[in-house]
Short mmCIF file of C-alpha atoms in Angstrom, two decimals:
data_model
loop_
_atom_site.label_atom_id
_atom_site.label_comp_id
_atom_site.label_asym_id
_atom_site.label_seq_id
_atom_site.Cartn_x
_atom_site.Cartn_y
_atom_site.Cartn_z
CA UNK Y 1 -60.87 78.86 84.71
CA UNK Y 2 -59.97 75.66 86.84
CA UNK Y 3 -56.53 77.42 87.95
CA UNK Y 4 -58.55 80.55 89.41
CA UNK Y 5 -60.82 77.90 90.86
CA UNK Y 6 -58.72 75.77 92.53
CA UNK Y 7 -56.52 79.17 93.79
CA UNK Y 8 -59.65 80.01 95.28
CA UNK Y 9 -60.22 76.97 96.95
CA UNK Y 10 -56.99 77.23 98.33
CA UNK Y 11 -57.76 80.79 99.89
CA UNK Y 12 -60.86 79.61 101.32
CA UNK Y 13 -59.15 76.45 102.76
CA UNK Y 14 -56.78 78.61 104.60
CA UNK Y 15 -58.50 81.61 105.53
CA UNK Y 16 -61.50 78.63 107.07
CA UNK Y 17 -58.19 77.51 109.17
CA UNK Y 18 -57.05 80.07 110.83
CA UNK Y 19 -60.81 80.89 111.79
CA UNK Y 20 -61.34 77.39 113.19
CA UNK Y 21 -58.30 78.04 114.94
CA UNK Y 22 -59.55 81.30 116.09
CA UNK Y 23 -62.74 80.07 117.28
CA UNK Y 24 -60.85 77.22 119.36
CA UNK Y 25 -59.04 79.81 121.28
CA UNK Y 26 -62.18 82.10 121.62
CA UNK Y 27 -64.00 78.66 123.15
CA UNK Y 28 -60.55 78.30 125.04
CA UNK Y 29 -60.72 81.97 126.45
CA UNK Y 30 -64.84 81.63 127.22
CA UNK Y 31 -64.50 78.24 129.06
CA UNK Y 32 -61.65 80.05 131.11
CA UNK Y 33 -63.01 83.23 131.81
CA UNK Y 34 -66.49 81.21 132.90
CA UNK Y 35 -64.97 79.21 134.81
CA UNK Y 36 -62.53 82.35 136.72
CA UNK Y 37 -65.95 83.88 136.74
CA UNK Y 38 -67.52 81.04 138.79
CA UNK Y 39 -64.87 80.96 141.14
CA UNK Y 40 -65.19 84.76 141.91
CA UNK Y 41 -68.91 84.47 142.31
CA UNK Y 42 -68.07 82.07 144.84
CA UNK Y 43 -65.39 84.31 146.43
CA UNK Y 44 -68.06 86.90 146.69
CA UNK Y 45 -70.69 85.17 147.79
CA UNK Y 46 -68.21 84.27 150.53
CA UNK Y 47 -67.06 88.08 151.18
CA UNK Y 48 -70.70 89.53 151.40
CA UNK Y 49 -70.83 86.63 154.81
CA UNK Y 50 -68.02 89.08 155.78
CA UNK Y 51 -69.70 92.28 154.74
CA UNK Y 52 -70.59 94.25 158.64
CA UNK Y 53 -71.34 97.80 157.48
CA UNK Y 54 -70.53 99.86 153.86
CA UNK Y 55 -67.05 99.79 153.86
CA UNK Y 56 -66.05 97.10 151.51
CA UNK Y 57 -63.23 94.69 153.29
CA UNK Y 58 -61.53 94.27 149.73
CA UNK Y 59 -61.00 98.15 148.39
CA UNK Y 60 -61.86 99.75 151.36
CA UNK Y 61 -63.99 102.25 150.00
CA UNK Y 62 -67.10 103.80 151.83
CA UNK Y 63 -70.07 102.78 150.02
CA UNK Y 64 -72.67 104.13 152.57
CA UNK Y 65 -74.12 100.98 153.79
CA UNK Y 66 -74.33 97.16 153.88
CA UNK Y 67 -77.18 96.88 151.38
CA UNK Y 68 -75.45 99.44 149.22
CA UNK Y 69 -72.02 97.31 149.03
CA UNK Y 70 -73.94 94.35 148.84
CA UNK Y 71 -75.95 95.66 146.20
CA UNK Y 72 -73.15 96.83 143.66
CA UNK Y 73 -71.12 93.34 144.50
CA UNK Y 74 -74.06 91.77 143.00
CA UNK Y 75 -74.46 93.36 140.16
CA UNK Y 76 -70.63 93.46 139.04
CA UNK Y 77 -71.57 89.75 139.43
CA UNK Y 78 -74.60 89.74 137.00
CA UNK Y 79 -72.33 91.22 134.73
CA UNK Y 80 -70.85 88.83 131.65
CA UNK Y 81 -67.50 89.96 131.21
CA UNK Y 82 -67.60 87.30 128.74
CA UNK Y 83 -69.88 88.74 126.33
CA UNK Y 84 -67.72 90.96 123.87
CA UNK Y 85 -65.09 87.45 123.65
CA UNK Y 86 -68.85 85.79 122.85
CA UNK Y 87 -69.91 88.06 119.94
CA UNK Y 88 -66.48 87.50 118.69
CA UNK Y 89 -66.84 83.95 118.24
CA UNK Y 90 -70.63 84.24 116.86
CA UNK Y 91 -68.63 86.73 114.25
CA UNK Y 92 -65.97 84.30 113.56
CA UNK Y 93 -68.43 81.53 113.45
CA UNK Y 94 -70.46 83.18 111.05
CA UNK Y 95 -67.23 83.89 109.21
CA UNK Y 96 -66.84 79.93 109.29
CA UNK Y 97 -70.03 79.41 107.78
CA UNK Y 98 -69.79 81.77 104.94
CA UNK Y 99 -66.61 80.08 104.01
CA UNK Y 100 -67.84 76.71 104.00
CA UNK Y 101 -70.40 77.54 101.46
CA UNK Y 102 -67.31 79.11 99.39
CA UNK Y 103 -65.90 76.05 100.01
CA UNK Y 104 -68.44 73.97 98.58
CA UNK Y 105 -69.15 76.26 95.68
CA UNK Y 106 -65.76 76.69 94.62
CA UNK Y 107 -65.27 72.66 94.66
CA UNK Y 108 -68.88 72.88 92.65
CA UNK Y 109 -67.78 75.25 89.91
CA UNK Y 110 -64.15 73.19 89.80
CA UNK Y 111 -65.88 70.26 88.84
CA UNK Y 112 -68.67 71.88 86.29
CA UNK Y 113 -65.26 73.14 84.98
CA UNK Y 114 -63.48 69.00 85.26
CA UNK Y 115 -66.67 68.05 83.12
CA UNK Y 116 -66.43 70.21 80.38
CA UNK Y 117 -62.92 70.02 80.45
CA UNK Y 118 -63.68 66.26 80.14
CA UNK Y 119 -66.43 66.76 77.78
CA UNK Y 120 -64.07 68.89 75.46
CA UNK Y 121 -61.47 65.99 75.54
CA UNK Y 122 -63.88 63.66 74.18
CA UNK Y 123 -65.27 66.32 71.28
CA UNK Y 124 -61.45 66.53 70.36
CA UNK Y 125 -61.06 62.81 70.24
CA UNK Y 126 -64.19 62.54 68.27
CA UNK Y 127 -63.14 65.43 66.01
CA UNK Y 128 -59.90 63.77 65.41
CA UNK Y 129 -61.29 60.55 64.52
CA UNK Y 130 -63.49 62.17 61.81
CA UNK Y 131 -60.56 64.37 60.66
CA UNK Y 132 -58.19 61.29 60.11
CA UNK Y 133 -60.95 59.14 58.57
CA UNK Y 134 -61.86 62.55 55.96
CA UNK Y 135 -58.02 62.63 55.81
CA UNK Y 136 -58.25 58.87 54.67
CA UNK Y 137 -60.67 59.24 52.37
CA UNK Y 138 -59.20 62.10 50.80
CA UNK Y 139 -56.13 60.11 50.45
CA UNK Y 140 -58.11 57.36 48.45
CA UNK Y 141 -59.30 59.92 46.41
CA UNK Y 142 -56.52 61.94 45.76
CA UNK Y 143 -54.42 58.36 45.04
CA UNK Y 144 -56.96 57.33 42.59
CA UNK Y 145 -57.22 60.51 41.02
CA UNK Y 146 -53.35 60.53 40.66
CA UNK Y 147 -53.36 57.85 39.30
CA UNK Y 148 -56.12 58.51 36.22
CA UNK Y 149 -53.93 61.35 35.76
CA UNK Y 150 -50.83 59.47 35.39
CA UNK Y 151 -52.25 57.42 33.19
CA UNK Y 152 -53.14 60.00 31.01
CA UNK Y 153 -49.86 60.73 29.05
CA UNK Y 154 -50.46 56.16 27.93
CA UNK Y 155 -53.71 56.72 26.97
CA UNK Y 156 -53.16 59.48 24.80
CA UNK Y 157 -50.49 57.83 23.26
CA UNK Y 158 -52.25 54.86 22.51
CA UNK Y 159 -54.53 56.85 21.19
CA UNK Y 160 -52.67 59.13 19.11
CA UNK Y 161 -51.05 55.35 17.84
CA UNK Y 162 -54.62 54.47 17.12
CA UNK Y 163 -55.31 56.94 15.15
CA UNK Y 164 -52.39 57.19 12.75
CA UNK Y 165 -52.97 53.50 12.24
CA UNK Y 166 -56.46 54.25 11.37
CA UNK Y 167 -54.92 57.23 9.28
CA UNK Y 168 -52.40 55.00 7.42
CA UNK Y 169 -54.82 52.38 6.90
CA UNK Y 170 -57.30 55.67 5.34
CA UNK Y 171 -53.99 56.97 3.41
CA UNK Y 172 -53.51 53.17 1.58
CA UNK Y 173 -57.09 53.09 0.96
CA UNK Y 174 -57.24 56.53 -0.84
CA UNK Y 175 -53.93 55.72 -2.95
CA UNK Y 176 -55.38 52.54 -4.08
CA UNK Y 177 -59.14 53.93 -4.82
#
């Protein structure tokens, strides 16, 4: 019901947290390593002006010729080193997204549950008002009806009087016919 609802809200507020707060330090970490990777672009493009032959003046390792070193320099420069940190944050992004339509269904389904929480309050006000008013009229009822039956026991006796006077008045009228 609402409880489960609003728990789940809760999970999806907090879980939608720490991602934002994952994707921050995944921008963090790309603008960084972009930037580091700038600057070594520019350190190589520097160290190929001091490039004479194969032998690279950083490792020191033979690599045949100038082209050759120049070559592989430029391609470990082509390379992203950035790119697995990138499909980590289009992962966590995605993540985001997905839990800001939870988000928005879960504060969808706790209001459809508000209104007919809302909606039962007013059928149980409405229900109660045409309880009390049977109740009331039942009462009315009942009251008169207890109160023919009380008199009852008065009647009868003022008709059982009734009678024997009509009785005594027959008994003198047969003793003097």
């Amino acid at each position: 019901g609402l409880e489960d609802q609003t728990k789940s809200e809760h999970l999806c507020v907090q879980n939608l947290s720490k991602e934002r707060a994952s994707e921050n330090e995944l921008l963090r970490q790309i603008t960084e390593s972009e930037r580091n990777q700038s600057d070594l672009k520019v350190l190589l493009t520097n160290l190929q002006g001091h490039i004479l032959d194969g032998v690279c003046p950083v490792c020191g390792d033979d690599h045949g010729s100038k082209a050759e070193l120049i070559r592989r320099i430029q391609r470990h420069t082509k390379n992203d080193p950035v790119a697995p940190v990138r499909a980590v944050l289009v992962a966590t992004r995605e993540r985001i997204k997905n839990l800001d339509v939870a988000l928005v269904n879960a504060k969808q389904s706790q209001e459809g549950f508000r209104q007919q929480l809302t909606n039962i309050q007013v059928q149980k006000k409405l229900l109660s008002t045409e309880i009390q008013r049977f109740l009331d009229n039942l009462a009315k009822v009942t009251g008169n009806l207890e109160l023919e039956i009380a008199r009852i026991p008065d009647v009868i006796s003022k008709e059982l009087s009734k009678t024997q006077q009509e009785l005594g008045a027959l008994s003198r009228e047969m003793k003097v016919s």
